[in-house]
PDB file of C-alpha atoms and ligand atoms in Angstrom:
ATOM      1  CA  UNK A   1      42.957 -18.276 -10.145  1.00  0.00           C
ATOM      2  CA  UNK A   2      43.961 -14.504 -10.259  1.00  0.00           C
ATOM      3  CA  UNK A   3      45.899 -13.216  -7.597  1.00  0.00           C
ATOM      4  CA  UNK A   4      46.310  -9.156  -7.218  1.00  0.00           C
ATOM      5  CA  UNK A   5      49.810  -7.678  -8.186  1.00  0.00           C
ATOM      6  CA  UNK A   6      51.141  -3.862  -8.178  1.00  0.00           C
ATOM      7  CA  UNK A   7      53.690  -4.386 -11.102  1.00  0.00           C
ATOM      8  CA  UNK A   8      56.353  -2.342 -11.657  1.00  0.00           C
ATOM      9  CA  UNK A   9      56.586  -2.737 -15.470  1.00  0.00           C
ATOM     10  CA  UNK A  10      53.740  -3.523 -17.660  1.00  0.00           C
ATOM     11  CA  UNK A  11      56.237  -4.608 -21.156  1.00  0.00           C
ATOM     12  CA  UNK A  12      53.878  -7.077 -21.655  1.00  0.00           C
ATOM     13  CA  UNK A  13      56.202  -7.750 -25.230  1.00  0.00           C
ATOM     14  CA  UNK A  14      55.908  -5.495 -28.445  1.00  0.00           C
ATOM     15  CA  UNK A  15      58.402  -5.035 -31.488  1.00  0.00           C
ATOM     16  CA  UNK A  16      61.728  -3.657 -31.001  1.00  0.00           C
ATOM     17  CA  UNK A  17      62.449  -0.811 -33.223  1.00  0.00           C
ATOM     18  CA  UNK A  18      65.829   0.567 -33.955  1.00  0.00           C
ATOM     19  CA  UNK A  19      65.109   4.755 -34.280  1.00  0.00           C
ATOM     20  CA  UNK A  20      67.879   6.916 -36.156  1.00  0.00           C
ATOM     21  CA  UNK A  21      67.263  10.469 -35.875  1.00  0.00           C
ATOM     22  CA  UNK A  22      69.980  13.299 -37.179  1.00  0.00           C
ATOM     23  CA  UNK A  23      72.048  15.155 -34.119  1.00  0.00           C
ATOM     24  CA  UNK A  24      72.767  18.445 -34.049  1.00  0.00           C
ATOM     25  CA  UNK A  25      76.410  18.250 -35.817  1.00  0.00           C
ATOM     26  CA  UNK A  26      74.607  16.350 -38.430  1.00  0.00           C
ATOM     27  CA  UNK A  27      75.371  12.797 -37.426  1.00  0.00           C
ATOM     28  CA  UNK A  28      73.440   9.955 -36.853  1.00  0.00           C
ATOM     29  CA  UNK A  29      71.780   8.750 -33.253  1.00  0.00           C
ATOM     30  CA  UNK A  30      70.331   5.522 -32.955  1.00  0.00           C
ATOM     31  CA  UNK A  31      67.922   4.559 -30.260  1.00  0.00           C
ATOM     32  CA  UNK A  32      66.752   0.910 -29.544  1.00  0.00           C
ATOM     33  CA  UNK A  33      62.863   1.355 -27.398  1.00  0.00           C
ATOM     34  CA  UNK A  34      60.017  -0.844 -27.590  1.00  0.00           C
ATOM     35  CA  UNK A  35      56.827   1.297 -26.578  1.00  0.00           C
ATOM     36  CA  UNK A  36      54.964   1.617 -30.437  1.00  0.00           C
ATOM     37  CA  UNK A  37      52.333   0.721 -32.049  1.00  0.00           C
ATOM     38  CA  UNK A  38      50.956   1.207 -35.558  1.00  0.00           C
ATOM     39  CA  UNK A  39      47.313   2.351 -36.946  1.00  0.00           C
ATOM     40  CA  UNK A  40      47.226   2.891 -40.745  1.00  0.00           C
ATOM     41  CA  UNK A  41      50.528   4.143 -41.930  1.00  0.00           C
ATOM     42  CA  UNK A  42      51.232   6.226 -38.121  1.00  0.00           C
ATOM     43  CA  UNK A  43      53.029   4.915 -35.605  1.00  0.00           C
ATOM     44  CA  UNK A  44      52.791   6.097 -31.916  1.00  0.00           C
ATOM     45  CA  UNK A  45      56.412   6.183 -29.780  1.00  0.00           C
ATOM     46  CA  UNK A  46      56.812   6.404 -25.781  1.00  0.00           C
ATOM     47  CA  UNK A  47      60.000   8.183 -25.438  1.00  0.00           C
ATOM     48  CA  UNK A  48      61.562   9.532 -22.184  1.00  0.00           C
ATOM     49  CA  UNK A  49      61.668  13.639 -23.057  1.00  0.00           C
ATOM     50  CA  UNK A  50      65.327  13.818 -22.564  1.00  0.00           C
ATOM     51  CA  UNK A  51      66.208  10.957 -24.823  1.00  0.00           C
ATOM     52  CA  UNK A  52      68.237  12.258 -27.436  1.00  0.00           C
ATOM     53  CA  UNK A  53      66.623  10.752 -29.777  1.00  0.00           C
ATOM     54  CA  UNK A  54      63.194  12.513 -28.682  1.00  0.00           C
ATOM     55  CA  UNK A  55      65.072  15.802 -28.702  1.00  0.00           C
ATOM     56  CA  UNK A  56      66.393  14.985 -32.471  1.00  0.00           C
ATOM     57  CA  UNK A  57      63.135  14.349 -33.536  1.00  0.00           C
ATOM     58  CA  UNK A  58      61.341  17.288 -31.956  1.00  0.00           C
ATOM     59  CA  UNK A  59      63.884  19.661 -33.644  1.00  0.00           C
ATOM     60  CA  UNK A  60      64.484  17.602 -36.931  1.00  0.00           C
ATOM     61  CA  UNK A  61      60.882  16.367 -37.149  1.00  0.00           C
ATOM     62  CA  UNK A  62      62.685  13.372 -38.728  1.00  0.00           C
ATOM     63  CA  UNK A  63      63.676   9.541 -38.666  1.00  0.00           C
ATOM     64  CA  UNK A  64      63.792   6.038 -39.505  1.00  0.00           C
ATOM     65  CA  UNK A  65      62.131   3.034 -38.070  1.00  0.00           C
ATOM     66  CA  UNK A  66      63.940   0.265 -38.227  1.00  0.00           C
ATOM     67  CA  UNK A  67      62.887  -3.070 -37.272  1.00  0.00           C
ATOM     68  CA  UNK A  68      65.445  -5.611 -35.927  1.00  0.00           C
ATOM     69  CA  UNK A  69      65.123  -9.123 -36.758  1.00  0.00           C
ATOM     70  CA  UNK A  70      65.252 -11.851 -33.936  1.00  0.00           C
ATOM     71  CA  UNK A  71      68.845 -12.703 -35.036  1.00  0.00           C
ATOM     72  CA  UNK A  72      70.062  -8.812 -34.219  1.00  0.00           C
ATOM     73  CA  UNK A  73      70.907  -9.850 -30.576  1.00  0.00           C
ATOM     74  CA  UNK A  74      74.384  -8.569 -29.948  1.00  0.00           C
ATOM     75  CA  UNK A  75      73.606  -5.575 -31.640  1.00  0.00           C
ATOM     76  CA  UNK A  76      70.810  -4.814 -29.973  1.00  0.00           C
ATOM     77  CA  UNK A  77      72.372  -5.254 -26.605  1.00  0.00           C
ATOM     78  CA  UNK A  78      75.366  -2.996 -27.816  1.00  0.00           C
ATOM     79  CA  UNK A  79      72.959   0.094 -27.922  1.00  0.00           C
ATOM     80  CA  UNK A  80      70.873  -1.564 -24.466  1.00  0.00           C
ATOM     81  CA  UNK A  81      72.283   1.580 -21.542  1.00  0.00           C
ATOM     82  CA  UNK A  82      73.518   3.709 -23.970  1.00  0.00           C
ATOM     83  CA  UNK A  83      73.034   7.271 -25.109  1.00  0.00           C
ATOM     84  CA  UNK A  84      73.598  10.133 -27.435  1.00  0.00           C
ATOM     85  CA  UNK A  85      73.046  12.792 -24.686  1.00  0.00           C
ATOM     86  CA  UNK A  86      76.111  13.646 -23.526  1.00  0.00           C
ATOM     87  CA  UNK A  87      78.250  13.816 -19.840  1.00  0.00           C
ATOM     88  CA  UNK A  88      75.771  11.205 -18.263  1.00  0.00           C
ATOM     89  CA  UNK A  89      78.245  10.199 -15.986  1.00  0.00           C
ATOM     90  CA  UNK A  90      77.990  13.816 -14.328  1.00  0.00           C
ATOM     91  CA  UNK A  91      74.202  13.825 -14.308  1.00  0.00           C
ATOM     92  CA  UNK A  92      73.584  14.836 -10.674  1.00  0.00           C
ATOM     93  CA  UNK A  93      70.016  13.453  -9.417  1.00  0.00           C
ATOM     94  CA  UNK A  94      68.008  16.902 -10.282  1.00  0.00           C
ATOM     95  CA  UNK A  95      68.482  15.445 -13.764  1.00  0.00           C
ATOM     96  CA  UNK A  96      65.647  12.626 -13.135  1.00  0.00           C
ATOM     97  CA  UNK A  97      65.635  10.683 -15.622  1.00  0.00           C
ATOM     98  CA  UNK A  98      69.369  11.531 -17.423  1.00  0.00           C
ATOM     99  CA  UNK A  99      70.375   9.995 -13.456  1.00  0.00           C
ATOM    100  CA  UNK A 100      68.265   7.293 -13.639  1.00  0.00           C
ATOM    101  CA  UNK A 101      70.139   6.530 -16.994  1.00  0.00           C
ATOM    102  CA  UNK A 102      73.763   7.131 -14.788  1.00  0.00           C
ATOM    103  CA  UNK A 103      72.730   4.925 -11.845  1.00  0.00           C
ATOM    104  CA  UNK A 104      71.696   1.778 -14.198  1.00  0.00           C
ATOM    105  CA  UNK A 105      74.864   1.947 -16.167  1.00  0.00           C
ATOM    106  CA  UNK A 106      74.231   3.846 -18.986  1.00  0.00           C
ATOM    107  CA  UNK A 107      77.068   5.524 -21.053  1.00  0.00           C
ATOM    108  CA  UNK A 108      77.300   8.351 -23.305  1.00  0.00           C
ATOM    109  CA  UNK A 109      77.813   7.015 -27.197  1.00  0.00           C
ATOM    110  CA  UNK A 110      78.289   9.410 -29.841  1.00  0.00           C
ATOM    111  CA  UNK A 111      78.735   7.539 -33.046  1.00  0.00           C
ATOM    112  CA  UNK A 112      76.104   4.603 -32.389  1.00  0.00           C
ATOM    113  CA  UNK A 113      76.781   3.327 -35.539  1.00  0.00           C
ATOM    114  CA  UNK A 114      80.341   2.537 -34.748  1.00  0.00           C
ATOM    115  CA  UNK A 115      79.633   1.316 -31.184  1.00  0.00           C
ATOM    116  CA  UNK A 116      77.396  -1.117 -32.587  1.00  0.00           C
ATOM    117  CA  UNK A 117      79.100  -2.065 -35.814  1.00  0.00           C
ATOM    118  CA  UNK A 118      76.084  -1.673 -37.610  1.00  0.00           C
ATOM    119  CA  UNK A 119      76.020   0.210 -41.042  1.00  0.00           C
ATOM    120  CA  UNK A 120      74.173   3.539 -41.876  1.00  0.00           C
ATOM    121  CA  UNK A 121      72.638   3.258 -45.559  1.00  0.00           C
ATOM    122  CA  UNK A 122      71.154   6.666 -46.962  1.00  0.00           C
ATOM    123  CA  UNK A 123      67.497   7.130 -46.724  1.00  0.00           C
ATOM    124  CA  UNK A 124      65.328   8.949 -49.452  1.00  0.00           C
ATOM    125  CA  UNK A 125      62.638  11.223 -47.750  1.00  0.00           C
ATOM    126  CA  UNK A 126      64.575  12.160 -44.978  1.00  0.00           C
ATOM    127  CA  UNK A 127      67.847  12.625 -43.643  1.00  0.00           C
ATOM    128  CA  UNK A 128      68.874  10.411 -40.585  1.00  0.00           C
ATOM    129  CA  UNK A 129      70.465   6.915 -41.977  1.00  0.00           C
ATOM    130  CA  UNK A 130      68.504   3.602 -42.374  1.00  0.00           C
ATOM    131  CA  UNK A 131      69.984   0.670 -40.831  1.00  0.00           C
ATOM    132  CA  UNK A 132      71.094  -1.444 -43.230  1.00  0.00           C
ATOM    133  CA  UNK A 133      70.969  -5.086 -40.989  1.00  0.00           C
ATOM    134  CA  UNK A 134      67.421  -4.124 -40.340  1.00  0.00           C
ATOM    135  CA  UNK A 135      65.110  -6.283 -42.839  1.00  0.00           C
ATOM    136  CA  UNK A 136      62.522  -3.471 -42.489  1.00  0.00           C
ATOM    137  CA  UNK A 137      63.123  -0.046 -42.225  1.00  0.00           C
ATOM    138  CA  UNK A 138      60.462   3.177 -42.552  1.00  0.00           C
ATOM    139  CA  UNK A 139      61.180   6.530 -43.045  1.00  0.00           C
ATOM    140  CA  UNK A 140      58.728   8.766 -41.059  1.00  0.00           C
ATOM    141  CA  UNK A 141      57.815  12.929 -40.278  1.00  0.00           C
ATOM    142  CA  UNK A 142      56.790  13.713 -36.710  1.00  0.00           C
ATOM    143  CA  UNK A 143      53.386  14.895 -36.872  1.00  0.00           C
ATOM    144  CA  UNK A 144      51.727  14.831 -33.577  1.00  0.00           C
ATOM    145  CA  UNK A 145      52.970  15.147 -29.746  1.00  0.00           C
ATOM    146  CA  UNK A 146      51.098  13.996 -27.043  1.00  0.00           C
ATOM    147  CA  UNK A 147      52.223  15.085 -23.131  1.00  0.00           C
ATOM    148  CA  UNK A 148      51.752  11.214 -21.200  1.00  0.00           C
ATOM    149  CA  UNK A 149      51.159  11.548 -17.493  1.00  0.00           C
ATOM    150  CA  UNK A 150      49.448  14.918 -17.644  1.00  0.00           C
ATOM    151  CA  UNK A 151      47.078  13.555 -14.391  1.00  0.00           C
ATOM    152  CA  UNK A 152      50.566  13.124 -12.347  1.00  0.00           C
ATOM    153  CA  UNK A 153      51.857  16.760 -13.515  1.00  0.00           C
ATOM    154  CA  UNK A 154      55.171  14.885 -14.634  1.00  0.00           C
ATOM    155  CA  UNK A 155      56.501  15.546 -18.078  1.00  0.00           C
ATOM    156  CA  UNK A 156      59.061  12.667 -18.119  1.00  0.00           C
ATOM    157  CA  UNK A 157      57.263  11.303 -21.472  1.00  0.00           C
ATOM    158  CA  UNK A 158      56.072  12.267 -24.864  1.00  0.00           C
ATOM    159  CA  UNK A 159      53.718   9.567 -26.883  1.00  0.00           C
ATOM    160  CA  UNK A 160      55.429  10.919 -30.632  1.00  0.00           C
ATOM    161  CA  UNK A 161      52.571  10.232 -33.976  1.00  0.00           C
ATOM    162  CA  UNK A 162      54.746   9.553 -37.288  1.00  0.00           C
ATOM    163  CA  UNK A 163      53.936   9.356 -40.537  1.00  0.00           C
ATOM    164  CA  UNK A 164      55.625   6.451 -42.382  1.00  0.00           C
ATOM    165  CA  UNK A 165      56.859   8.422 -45.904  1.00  0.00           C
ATOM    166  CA  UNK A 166      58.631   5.422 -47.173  1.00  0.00           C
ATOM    167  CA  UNK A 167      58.952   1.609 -46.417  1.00  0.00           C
ATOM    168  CA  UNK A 168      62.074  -0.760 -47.392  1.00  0.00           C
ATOM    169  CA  UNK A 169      62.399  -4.401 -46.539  1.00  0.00           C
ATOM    170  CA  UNK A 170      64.991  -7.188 -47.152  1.00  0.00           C
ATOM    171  CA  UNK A 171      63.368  -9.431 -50.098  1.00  0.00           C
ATOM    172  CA  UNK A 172      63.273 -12.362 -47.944  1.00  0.00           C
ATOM    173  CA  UNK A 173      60.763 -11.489 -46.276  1.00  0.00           C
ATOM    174  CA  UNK A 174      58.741 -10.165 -48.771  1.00  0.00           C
ATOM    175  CA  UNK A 175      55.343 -12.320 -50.002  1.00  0.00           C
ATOM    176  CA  UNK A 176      55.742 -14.505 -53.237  1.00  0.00           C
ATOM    177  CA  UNK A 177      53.524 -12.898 -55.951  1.00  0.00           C
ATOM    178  CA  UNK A 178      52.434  -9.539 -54.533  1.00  0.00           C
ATOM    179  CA  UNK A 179      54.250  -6.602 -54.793  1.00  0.00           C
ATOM    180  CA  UNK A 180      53.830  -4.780 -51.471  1.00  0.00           C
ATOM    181  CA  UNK A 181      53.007  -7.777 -48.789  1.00  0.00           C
ATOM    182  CA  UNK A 182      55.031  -8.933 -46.230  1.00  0.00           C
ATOM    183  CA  UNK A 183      54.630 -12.501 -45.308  1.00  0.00           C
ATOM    184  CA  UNK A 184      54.076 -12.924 -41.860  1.00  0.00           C
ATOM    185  CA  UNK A 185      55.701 -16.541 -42.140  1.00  0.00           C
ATOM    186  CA  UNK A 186      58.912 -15.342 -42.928  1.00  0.00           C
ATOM    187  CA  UNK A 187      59.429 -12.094 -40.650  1.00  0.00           C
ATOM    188  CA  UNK A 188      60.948 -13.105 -37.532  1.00  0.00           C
ATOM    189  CA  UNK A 189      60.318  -9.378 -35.432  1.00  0.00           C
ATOM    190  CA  UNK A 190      62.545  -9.252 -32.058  1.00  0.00           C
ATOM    191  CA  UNK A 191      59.999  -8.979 -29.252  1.00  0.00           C
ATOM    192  CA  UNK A 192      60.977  -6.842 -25.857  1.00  0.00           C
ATOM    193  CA  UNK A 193      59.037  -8.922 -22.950  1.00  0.00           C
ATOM    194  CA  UNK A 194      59.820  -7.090 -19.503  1.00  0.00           C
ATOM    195  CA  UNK A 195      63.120  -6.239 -20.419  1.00  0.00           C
ATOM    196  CA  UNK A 196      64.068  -9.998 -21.920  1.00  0.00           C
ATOM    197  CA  UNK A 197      64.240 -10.460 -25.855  1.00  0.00           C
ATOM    198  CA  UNK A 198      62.254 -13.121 -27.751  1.00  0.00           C
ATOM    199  CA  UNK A 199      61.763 -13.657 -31.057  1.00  0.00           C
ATOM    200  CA  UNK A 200      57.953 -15.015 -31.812  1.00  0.00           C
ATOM    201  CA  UNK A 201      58.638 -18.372 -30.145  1.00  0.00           C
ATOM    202  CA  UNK A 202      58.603 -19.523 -26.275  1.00  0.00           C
ATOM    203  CA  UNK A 203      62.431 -19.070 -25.673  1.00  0.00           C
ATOM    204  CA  UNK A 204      64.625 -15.804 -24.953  1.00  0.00           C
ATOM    205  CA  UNK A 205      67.248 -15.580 -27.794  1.00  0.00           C
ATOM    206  CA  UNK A 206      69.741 -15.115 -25.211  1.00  0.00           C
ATOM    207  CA  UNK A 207      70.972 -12.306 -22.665  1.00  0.00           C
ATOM    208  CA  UNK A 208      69.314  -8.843 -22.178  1.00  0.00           C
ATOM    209  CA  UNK A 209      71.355  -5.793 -21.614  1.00  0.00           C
ATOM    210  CA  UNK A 210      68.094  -4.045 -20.354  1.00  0.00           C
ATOM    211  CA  UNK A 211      67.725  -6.136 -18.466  1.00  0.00           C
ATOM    212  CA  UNK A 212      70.248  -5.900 -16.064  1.00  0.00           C
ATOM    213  CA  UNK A 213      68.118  -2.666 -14.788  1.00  0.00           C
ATOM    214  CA  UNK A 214      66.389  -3.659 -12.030  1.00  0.00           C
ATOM    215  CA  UNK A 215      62.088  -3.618 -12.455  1.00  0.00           C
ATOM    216  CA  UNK A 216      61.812  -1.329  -9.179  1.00  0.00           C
ATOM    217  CA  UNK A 217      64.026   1.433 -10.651  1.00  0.00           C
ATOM    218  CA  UNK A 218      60.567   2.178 -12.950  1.00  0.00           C
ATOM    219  CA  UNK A 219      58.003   2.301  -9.849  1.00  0.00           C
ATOM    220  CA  UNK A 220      57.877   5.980 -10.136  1.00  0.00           C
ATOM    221  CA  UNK A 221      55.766   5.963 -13.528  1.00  0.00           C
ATOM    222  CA  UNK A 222      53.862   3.000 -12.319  1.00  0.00           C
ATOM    223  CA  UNK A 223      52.241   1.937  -9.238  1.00  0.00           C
ATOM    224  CA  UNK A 224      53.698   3.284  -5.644  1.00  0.00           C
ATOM    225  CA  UNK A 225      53.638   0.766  -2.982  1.00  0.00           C
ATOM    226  CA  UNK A 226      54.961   0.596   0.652  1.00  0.00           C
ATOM    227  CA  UNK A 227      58.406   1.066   0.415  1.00  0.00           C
ATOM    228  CA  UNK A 228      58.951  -2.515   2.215  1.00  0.00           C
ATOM    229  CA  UNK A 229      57.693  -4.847  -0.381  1.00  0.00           C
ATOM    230  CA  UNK A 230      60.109  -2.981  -3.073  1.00  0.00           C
ATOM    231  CA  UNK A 231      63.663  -2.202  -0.775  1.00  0.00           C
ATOM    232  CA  UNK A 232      65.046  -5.696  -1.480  1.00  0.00           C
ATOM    233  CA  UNK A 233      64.711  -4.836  -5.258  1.00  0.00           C
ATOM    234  CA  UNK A 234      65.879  -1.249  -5.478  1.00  0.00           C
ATOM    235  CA  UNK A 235      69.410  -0.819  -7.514  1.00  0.00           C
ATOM    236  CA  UNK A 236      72.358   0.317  -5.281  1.00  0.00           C
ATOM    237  CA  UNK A 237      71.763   4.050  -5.915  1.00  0.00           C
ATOM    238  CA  UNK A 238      68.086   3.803  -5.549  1.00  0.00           C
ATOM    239  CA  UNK A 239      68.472   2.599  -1.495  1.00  0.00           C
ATOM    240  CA  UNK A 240      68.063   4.615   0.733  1.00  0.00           C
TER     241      UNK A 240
HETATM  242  C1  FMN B 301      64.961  -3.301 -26.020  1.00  0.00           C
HETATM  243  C2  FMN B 301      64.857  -1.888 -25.507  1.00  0.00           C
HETATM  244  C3  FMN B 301      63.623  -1.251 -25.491  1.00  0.00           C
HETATM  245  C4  FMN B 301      63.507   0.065 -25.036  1.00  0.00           C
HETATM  246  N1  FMN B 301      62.288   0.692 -25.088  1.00  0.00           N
HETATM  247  C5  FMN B 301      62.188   2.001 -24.786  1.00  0.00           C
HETATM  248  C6  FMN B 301      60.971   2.703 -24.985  1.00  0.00           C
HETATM  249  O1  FMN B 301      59.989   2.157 -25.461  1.00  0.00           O
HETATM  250  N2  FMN B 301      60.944   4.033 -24.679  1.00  0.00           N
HETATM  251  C7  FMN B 301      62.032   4.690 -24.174  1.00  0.00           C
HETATM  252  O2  FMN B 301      61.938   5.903 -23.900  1.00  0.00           O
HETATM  253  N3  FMN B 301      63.203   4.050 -23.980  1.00  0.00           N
HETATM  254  C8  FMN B 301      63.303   2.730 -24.291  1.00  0.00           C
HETATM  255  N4  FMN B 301      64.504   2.080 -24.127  1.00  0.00           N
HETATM  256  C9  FMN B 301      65.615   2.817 -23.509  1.00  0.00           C
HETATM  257  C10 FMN B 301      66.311   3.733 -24.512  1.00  0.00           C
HETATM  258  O3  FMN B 301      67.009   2.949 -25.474  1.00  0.00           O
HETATM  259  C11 FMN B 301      67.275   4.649 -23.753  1.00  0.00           C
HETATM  260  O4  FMN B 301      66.523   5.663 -23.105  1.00  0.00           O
HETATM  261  C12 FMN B 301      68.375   5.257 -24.586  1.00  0.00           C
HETATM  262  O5  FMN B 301      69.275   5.937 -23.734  1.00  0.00           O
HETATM  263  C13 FMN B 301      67.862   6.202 -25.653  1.00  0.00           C
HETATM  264  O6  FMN B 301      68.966   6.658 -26.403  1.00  0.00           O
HETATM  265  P1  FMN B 301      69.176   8.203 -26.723  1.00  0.00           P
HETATM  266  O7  FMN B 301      69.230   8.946 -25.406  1.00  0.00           O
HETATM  267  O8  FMN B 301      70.458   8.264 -27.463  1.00  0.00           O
HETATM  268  O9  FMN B 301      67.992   8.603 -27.535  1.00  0.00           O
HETATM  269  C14 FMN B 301      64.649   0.754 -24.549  1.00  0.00           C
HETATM  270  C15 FMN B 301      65.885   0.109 -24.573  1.00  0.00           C
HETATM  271  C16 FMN B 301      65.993  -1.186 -25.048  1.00  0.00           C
HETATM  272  C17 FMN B 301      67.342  -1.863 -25.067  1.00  0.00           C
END
């Protein structure tokens, strides 16, 4: 039996990935997001268009993808509600989305690196740092932009096409006898499932940051519904 639902949030679960992209002053950003997928050696990224990473890349036309095992918990978590854009905690509400960010807690980081206590390792193609807990990390070019919710006039998202230049992974989870395989028995991917974080088996691998954001706070790029069924849900800034 199938019963008819107006979700809020469709993160049905995909692969957390850990983007570094080079600010301004020529340090490092790091962005945790969850909304790619991969066809040949491109990947496609939902960003917000004021993420500071999506900024960083536009201008740079650089990064690294790096892919968090299922044991990277905490550090995820650390980067969960953060963000390179500064002064978030002045954002007034014309900001949209840089507001949305205040209201749910985030904070401005500068040096995610630090914040996280996870290490920057130089990359070879490009210039933003790998990650060097990641056991997989890929550096990539921007090379197409794509405007998402053109029918809604609303430019609050950019699907980003990279080019992977470069791939490194941890040995362990490389495939015995083959140069360039990854076995698929050994990687252990961390897997964003509305807001929670799994690893590839049946039980969260503990507390989500994200998800301390509330599912309603994302209605406005989803489905609108009467106002009544959602109230109850709204965070505090979000009531009216
Ligand atoms: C597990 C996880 C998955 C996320 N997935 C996305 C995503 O797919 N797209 C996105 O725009 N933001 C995503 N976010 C939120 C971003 O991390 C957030 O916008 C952050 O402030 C970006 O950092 P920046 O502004 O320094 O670039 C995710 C956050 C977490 C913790």
């Amino acid at each position: 039996m199938h019963q008819t639902i107006s979700p809020a949030i469709f993160y049905w679960g995909t692969p957390v990935v850990l983007i570094t992209t080079e600010n301004e002053d020529g340090s490092f950003n790091i962005a945790p997001m969850s909304s790619a997928w991969w066809l040949g050696n491109r990947c496609m990224l939902g960003l917000a268009t004021v993420s500071h990473t999506t900024r960083n890349l536009l201008r740079t036309k650089q990064c690294v993808l790096n892919l968090p095992s299922d044991d990277m918990r905490d550090y995820v978590n650390a980067l969960a509600r953060t963000t390179g854009t500064p002064n978030v905690a002045t954002a007034e509400p014309a900001s949209g989305l840089v507001f949305f960010k205040k209201m749910n807690g985030y904070k401005s980081v500068h040096d995610k690196f630090e914040h996280a206590g996870l290490t920057p390792q130089g990359a070879e193609c490009v210039r933003p740092a790998r990650i060097a807990e990641c056991p997989a990390q890929m550096e990539a070019e921007l090379v197409g932009v794509h405007k998402m919710f053109q029918d809604l006039d609303s430019d609050m998202t950019l699907a980003l096409e990279v080019k992977v230049l470069r791939t490194h992974v941890h040995d362990n989870i490389r495939m015995a006898g083959h140069r360039n395989r990854i076995d698929p028995d050994l990687w252990r991917p961390m897997i964003m499932s509305f807001q929670e974080l799994y690893g590839l088996g049946p039980k969260k691998i503990g507390a989500s940051v994200l998800a301390k954001i509330p599912e309603e706070g994302y209605r406005p790029l989803t489905n609108p519904i009467e106002d009544s069924d959602t109230e109850e849900a709204k965070p505090e800034g979000h009531k009216r």
